[in-house]
Coordinates of C-alpha atoms and ligand atoms in Angstrom, one line a residue:
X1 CA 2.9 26.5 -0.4
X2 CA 4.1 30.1 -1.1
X3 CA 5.7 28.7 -4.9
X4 CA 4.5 26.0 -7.4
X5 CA 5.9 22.7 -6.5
X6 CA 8.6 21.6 -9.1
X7 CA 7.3 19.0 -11.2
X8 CA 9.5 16.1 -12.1
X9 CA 10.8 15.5 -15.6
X10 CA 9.7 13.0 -17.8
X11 CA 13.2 11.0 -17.3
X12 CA 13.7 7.3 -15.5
X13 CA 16.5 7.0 -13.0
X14 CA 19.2 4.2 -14.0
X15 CA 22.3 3.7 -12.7
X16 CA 22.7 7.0 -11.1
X17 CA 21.5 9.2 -14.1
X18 CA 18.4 10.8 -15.4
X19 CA 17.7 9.7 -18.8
X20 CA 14.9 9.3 -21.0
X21 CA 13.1 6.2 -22.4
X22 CA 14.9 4.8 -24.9
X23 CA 12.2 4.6 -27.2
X24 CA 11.7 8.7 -26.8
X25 CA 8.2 8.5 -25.5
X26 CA 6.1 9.9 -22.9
X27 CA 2.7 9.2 -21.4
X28 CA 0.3 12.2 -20.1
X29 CA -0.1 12.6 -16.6
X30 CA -3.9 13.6 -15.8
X31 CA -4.8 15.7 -12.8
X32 CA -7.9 13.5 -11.2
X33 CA -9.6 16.8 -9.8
X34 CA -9.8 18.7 -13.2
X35 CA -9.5 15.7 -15.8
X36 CA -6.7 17.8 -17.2
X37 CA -3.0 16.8 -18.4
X38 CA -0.3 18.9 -16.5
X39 CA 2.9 16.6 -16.7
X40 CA 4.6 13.5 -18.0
X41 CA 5.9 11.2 -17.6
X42 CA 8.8 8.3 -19.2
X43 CA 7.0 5.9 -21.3
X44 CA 9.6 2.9 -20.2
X45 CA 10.1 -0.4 -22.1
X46 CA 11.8 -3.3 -21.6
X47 CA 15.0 -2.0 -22.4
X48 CA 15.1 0.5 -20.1
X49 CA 14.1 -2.1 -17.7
X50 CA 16.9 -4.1 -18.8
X51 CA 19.1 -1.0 -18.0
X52 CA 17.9 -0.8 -14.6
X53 CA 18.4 -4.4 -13.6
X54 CA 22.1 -4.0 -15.1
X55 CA 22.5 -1.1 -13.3
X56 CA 21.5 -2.3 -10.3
X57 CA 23.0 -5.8 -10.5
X58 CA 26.5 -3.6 -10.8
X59 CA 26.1 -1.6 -8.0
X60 CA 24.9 -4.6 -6.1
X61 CA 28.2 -7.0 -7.1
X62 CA 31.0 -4.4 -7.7
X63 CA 30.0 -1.0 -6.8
X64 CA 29.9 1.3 -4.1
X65 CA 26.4 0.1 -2.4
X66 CA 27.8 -3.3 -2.7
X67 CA 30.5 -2.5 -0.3
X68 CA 29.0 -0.6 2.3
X69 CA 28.8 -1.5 5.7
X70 CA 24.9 -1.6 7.5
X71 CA 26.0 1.6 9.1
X72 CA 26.8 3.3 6.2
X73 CA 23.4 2.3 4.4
X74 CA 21.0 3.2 7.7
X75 CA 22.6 6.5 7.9
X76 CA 21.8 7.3 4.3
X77 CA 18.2 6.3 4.9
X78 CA 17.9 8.6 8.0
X79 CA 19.1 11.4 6.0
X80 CA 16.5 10.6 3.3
X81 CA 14.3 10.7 6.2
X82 CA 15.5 14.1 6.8
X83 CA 15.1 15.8 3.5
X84 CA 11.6 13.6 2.5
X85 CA 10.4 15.8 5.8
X86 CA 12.6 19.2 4.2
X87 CA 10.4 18.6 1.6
X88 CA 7.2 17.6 3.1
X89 CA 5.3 20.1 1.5
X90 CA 6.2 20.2 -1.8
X91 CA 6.2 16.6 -2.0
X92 CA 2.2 16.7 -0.6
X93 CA 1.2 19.8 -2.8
X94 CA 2.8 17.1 -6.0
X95 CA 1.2 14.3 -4.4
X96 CA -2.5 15.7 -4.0
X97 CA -2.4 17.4 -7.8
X98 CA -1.4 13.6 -9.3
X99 CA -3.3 11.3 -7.1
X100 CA -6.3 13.8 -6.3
X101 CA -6.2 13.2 -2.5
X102 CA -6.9 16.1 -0.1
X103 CA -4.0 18.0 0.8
X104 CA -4.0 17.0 4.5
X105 CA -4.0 13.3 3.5
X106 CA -1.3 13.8 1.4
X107 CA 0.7 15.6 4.1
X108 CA -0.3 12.8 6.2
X109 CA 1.2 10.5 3.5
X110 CA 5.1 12.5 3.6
X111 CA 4.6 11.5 7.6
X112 CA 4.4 8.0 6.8
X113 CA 7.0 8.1 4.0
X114 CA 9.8 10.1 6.2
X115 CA 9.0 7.3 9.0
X116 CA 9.3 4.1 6.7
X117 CA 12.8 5.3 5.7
X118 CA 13.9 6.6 9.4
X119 CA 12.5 3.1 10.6
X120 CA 14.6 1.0 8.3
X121 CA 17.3 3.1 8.4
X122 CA 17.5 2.8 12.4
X123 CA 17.3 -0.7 11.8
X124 CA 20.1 -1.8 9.0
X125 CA 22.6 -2.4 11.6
X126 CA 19.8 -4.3 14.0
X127 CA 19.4 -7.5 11.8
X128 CA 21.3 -10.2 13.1
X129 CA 21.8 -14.0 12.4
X130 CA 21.9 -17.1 15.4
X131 CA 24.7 -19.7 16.4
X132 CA 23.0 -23.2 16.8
X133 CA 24.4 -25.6 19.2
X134 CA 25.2 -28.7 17.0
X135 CA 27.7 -32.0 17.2
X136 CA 30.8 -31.4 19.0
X137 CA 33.4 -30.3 16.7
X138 CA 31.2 -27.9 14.6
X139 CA 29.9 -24.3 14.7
X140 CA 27.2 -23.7 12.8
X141 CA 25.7 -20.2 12.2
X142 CA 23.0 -18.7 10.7
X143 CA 23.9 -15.6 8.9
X144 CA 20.9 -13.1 7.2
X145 CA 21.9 -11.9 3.7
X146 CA 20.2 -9.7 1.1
X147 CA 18.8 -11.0 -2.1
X148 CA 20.5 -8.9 -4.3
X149 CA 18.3 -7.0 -6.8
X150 CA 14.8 -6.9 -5.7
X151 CA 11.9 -5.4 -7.8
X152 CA 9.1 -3.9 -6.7
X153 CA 5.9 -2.8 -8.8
X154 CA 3.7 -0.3 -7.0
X155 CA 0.1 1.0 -7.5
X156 CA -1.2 4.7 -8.0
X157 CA -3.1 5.4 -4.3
X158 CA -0.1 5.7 -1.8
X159 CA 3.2 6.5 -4.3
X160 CA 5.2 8.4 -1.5
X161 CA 4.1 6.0 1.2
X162 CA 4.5 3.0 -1.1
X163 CA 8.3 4.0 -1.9
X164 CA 8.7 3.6 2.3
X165 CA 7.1 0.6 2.5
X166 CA 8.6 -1.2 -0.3
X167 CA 12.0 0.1 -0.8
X168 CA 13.0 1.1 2.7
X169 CA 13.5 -2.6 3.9
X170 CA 14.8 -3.6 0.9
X171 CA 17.9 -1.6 0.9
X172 CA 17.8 -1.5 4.3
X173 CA 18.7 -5.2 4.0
X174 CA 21.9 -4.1 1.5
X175 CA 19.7 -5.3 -2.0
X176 CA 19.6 -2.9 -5.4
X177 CA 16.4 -2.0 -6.0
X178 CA 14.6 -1.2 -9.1
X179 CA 10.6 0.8 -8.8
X180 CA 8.2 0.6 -11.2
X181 CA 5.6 2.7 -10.0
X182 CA 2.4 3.1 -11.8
X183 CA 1.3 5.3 -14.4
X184 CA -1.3 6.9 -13.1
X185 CA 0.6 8.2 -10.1
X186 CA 4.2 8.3 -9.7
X187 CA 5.4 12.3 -9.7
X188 CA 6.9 12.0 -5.9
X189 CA 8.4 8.5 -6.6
X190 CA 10.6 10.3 -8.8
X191 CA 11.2 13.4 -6.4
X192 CA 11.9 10.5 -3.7
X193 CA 14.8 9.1 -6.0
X194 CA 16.2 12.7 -6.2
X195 CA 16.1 13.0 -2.7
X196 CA 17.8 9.4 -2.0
X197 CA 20.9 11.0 -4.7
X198 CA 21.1 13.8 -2.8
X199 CA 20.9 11.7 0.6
X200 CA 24.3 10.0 -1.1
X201 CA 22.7 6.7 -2.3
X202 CA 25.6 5.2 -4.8
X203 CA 24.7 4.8 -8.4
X204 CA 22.5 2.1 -9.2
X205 CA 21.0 1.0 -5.6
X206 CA 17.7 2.8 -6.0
X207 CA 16.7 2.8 -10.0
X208 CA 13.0 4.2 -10.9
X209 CA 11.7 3.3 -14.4
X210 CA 8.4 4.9 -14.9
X211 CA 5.8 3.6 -17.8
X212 CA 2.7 1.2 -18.7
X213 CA 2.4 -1.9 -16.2
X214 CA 1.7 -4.4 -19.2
X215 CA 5.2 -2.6 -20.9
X216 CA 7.2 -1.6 -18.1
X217 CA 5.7 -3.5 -15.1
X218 CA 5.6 -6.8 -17.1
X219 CA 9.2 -6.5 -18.4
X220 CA 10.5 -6.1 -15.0
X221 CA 8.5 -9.5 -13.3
X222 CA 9.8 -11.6 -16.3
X223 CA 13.0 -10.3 -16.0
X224 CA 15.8 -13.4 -15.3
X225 CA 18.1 -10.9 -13.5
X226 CA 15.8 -10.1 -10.7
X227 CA 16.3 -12.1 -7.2
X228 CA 12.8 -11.0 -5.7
X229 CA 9.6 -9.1 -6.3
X230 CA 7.8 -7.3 -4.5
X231 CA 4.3 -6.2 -5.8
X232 CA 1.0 -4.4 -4.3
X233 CA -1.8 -4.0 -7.1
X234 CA -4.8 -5.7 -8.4
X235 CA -5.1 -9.7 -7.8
X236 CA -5.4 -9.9 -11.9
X237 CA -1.7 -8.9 -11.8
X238 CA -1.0 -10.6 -8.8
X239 CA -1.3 -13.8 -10.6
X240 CA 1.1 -12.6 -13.5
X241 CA 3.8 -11.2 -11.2
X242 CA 3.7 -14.4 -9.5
X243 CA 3.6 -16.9 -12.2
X244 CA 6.8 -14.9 -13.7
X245 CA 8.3 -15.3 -10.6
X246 CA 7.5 -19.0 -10.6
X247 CA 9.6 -19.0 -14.2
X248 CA 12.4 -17.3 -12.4
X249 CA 12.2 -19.5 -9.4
X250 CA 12.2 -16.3 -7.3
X251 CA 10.1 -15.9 -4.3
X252 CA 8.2 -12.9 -4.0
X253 CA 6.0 -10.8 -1.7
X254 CA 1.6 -10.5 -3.1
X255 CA -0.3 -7.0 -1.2
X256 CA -3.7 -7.9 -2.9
X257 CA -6.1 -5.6 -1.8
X258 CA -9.1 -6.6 0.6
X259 CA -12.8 -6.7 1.5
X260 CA -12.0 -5.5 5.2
X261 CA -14.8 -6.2 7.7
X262 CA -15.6 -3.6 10.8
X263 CA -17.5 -6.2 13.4
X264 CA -19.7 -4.2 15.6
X265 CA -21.2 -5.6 18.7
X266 CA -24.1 -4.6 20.9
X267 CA -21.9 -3.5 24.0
X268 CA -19.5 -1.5 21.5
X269 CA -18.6 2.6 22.4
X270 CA -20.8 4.1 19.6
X271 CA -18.9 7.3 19.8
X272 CA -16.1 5.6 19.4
X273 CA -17.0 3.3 16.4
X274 CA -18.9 5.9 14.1
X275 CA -15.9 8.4 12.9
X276 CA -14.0 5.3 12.4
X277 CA -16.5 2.9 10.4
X278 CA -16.6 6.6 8.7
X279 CA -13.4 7.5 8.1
X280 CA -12.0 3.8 7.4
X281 CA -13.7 3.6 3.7
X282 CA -13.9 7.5 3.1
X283 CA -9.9 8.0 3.6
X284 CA -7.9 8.3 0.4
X285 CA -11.7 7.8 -1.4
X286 CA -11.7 4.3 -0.2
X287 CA -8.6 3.8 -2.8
X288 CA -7.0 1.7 0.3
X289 CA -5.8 -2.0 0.4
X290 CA -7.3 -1.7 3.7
X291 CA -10.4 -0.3 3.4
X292 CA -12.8 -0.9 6.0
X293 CA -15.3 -1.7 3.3
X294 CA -17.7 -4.2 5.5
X295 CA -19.7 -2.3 8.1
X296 CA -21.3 -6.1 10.0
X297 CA -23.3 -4.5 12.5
X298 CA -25.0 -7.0 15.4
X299 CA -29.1 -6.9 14.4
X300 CA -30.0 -5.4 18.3
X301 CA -28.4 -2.0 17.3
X302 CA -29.1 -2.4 13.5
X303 CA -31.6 1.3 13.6
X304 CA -29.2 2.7 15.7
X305 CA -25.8 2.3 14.0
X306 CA -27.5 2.9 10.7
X307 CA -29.4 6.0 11.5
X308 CA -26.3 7.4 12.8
X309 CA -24.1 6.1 10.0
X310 CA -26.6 7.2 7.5
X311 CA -26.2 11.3 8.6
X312 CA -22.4 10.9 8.9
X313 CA -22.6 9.7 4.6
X314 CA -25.2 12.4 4.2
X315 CA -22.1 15.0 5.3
X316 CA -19.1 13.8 3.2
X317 CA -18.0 15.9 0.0
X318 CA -16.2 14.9 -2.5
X319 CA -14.1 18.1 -3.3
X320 CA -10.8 19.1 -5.4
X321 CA -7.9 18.1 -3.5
X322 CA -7.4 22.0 -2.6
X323 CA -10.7 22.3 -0.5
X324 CA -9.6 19.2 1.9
X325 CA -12.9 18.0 2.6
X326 CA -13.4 14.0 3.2
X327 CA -12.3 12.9 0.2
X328 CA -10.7 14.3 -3.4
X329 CA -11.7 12.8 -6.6
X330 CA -11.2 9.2 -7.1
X331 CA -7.8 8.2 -9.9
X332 CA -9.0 8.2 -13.0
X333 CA -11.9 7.8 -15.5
X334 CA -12.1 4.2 -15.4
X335 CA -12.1 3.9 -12.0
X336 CA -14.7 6.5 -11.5
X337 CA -16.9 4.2 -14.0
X338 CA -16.1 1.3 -12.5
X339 CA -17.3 2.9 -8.4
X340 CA -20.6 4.1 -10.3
X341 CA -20.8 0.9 -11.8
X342 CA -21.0 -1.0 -8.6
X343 CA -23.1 1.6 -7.1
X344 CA -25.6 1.6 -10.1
X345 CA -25.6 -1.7 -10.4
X346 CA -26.0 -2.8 -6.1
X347 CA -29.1 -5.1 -5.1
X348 CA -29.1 -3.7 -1.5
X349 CA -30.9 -0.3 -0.7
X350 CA -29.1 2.9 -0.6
X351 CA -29.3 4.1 2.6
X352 CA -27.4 7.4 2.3
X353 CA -25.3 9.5 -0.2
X354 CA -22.7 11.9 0.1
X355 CA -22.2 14.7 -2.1
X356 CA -20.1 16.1 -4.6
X357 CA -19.3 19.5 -4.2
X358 CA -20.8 21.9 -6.2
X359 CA -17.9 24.0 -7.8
X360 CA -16.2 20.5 -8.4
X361 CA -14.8 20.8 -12.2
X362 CA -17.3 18.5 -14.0
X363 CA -14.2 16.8 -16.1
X364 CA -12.7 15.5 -12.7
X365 CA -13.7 11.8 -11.7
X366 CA -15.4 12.6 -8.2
X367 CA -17.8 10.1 -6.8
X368 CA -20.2 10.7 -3.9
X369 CA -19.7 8.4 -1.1
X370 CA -22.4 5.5 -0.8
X371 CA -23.3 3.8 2.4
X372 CA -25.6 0.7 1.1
X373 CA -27.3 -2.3 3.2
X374 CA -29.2 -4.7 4.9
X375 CA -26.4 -6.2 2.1
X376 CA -26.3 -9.6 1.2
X377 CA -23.2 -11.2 2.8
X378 CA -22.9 -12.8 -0.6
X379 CA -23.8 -10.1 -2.9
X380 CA -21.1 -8.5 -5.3
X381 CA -20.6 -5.4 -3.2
X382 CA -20.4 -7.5 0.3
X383 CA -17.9 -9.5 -1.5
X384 CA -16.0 -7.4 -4.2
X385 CA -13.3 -5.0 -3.9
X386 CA -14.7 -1.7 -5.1
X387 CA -12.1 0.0 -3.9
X388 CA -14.0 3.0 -3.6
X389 CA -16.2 5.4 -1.2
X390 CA -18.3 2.7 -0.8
X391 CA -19.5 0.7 2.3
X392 CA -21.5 -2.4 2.5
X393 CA -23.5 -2.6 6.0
X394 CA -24.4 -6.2 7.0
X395 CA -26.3 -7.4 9.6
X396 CA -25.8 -10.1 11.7
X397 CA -27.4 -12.1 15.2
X398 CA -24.7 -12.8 17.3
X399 CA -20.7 -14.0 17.3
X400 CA -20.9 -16.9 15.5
X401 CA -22.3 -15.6 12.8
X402 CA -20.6 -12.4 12.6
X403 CA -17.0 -14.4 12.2
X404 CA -19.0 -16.4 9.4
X405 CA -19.4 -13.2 7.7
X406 CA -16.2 -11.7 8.1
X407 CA -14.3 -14.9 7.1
X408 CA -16.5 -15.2 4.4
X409 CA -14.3 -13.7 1.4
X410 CA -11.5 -14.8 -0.9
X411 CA -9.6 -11.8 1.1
X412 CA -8.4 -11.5 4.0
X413 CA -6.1 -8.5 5.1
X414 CA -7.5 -6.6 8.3
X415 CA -10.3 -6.9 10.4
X416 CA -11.9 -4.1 13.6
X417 CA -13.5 -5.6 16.3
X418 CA -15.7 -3.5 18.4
X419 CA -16.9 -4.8 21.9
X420 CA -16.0 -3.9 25.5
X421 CA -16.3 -7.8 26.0
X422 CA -12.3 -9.0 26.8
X423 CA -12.9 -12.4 26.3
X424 CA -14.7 -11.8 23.3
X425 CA -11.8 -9.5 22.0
X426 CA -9.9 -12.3 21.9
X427 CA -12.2 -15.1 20.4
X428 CA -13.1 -13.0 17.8
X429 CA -9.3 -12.0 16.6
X430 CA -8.2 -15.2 17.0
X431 CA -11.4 -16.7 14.9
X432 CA -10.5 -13.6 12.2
X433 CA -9.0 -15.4 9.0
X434 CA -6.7 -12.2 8.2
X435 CA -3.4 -10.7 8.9
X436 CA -4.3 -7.6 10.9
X437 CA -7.0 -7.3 14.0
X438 CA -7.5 -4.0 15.1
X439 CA -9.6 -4.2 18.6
X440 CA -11.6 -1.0 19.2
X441 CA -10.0 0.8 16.4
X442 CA -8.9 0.4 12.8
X443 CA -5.9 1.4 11.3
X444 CA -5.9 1.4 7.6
X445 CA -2.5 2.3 6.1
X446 CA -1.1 2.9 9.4
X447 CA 1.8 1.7 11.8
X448 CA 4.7 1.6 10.2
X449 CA 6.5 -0.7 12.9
X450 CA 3.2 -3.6 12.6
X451 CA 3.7 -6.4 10.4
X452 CA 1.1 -6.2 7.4
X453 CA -0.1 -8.6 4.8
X454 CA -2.7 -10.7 3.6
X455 CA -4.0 -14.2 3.1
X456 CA -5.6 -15.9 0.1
X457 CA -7.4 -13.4 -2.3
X458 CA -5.3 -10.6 -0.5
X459 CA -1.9 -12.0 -0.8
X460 CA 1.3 -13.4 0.9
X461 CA 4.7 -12.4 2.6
X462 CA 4.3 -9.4 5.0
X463 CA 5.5 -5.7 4.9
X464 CA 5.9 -3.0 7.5
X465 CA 7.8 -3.6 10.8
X466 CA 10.3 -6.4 11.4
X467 CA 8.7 -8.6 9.6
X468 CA 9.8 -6.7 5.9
X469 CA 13.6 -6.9 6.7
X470 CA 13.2 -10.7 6.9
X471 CA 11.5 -10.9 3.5
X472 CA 13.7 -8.9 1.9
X473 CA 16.4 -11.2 3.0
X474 CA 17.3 -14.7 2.9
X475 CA 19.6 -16.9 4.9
X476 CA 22.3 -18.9 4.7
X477 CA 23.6 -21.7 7.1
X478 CA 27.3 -22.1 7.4
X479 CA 28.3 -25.3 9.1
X480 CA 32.2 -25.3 10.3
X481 CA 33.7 -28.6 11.2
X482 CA 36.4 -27.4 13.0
X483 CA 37.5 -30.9 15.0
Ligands
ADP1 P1 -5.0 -1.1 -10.5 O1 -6.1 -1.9 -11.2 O2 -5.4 -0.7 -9.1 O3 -4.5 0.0 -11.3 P2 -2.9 -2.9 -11.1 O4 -2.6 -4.2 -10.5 O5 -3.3 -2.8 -12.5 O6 -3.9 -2.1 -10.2 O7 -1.6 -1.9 -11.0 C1 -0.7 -2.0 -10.0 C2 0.7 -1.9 -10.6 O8 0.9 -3.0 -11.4 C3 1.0 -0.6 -11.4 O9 2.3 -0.2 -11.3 C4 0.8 -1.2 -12.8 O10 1.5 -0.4 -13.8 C5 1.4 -2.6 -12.7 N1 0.9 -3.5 -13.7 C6 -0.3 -3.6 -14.4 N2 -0.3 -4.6 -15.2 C7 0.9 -5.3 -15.1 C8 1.5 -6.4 -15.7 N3 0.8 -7.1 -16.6 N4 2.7 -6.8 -15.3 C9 3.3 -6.1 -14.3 N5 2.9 -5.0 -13.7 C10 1.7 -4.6 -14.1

């Protein structure tokens, strides 16, 4: 980047308009490679929440975004496409100075984000309902409608990618949207929503108020005005977002988090598995839903994996986001403390360490990567969400058990299998209790066009792919007795 990126203002986006919280206030944005405030951000409260759901309600029942055609709504989508990809760069150079993340991961992330809103976009005029044959005299059809205003409550690893995910479907599918993304991390949210205005998204369709998630976030799950929610955080939340929606009688869609499980078997590729059990709890500092955070490794290559797995760790730096090494500093403070906390605190041996890099600023929350195990299958770090550099190597003797293992959390969100074995490819996924198998890979945070979602501990509904545009939908059956 030859300039400085331009940072956002401290402003929320309602109704078409940048203004700022009502109450006046800001929060500090911290830089999580140098510990160091360099922005900040809208403190918003429950009246500027109420704003946005007004605003968005309007533009959903009289104004223009109300009245647009699929068409018309796709092609604004693949022009945000267009300019999220103009502005790749800028976009990754904010992105890696508010989440931390190496550069090249958070060029990676722009990728993603420019596909979610070309996918969706492509697909607005694609979503179509079904005639059923019924008793003569009648037509019945099924026809596929939006909610109307949907919410959606983000976390701090992914806030480009998450904007995609989340609110590409949803207008896709012709609802008003109002983001609340989180505090820690939301500068390209708000470059997103300037790019969506100057993609000509009408007033009030996308609204972005920025602020605390027990202020802000909270505000907008109780809110009676909103038809659906959409949330990806902790599961602590995940049980308050849901029991407001309960109040409201609104469904809404849970991404949890996981305790991911890489299964490697005897026959497996090692040259194929290593980068990959690597790279799958070291990308984005392990700050991924779907971490590959289990390593269970079959007993007869135990030495082997290990030994190999263990030099890998021994080679990973932690680094500013500048240097793009393996992995940037972790978010914040407290969840530095809370990574060294479960690493301080683990039962299982420490088989190898990663390092932090030596001109690191001491004030930014870096963690050297931790490869741990034999581990319990029941200990806290074999069943916990650390949601860190962290990896948890289990053995185990043969199939049976190793599906035992994996199955053996209150999450479930993606699985790797590794064998050359065909049939046991497919015993193994279909014996996986989770909502993604990856066979002879893992793809955490990718593909865009594959349906992705949890179970249990990890949460309901599914995003990505098809599968988002019929969640952020509903249908309606209209029966015609025409004689
Ligand atoms: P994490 O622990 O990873 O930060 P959280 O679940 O706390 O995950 O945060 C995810 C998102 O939920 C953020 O946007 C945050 O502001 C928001 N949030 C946090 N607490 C609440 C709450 N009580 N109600 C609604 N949203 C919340």
């Amino acid at each position: 980047m030859h300039s400085q990126p331009r940072i956002p203002e401290p402003l929320n986006l309602i109704g078409g308009a940048w203004v700022p919280a009502r109450n006046g206030k800001t929060l500090d944005v911290v830089s999580p490679s140098t510990g160091k405030a360099f922005a900040a951000i809208a403190a918003g409260g429950a009246d500027d929440i109420a704003d946005a759901v007004a605003a968005a309600r309007h533009a959903f029942e009289e104004g223009e975004w109300g009245q647009m055609t699929a068409v018309q709504r796709g092609r604004i989508m693949l022009k945000m496409s267009e300019l999220i990809t103009r502005d790749a760069e800028e976009l990754a150079q904010v992105e890696s100075l508010d989440t931390g993340k190496p550069i090249s991961q958070a060029r990676a992330d722009m990728v993603a984000a420019a596909r979610y809103f070309e996918y969706y976009g492509a697909a607005a005029d694609k979503v179509h309902g079904e005639h059923i044959p019924f008793m003569a005299g009648y037509d019945v059809k099924v026809v596929r409608e939006p909610h109307g205003v949907t919410g959606h409550i983000i976390p701090w690893n992914y806030p480009a990618q998450m904007v995609g995910r989340t609110l590409a479907p949803a207008l896709a599918m012709g609802n008003a949207t109002v983001m609340k993304p989180a505090e820690e991390a939301c500068l390209t949210v708000l470059m997103i929503g300037k790019l969506a205005q100057e993609a000509g998204m009408p007033a009030g369709a996308f609204n972005i108020v920025t602020g605390e998630g027990h202020v802000a976030g909270a505000a907008l799950s109780e809110h009676p005005g909103i038809d659906f929610i959409s949330f990806t955080g902790s599961p602590e939340v995940g049980v308050i977002i849901q029991t407001n929606a309960a109040r409201n009688f609104i469904g809404c869609t849970l991404e949890l988090g996981g305790k991911s499980p890489q299964i490697v078997f005897e026959d497996a590729d090692l040259d194929r598995v290593l980068p990959v059990l690597t790279g799958a709890i070291v990308q984005n500092g392990g700050q991924t839903c779907s971490a590959g955070s289990r390593a269970l490794i079959q007993r007869s290559i135990w030495d082997k994996v290990i030994a190999r797995l263990a030099e890998r760790f021994e080679n990973l730096t932690a680094a500013p986001s500048e240097q793009d090494r393996e992995l940037g500093a972790l978010i914040s403070r407290k969840q530095r403390d809370r990574v060294q906390s479960f690493i301080s605190e683990s039962n299982a041996p420490l088989i190898a360490r990663g390092k932090v890099a030596s001109d690191a600023p001491d004030e930014g929350f870096y963690v050297a990567p931790a490869l741990f195990g034999p581990c319990d299958p029941q200990s806290s770090l074999a069943q916990l969400e650390v949601f860190g550099p962290v990896l948890a190597a289990i053995p185990f003797e043969d199939e049976k058990e190793a599906v035992r293992i994996a199955n053996d959390t209150e999450f479930g969100l993606v699985a790797g299998v590794w064998t050359l074995d065909g049939n046991r490819q497919q015993r193994v996924a279909k014996a996986l209790r989770c909502g993604q198998v990856f066979i002879n890979g893992y793809g955490a945070g990718g593909g865009i066009e594959l349906p992705f979602g949890g179970r249990r501990k990890s949460g309901h509904g599914r995003e990505k792919g098809f599968a988002a545009l019929h969640e952020f939908s509903t249908i309606k059956t209209i029966v015609h007795n025409h004689g």
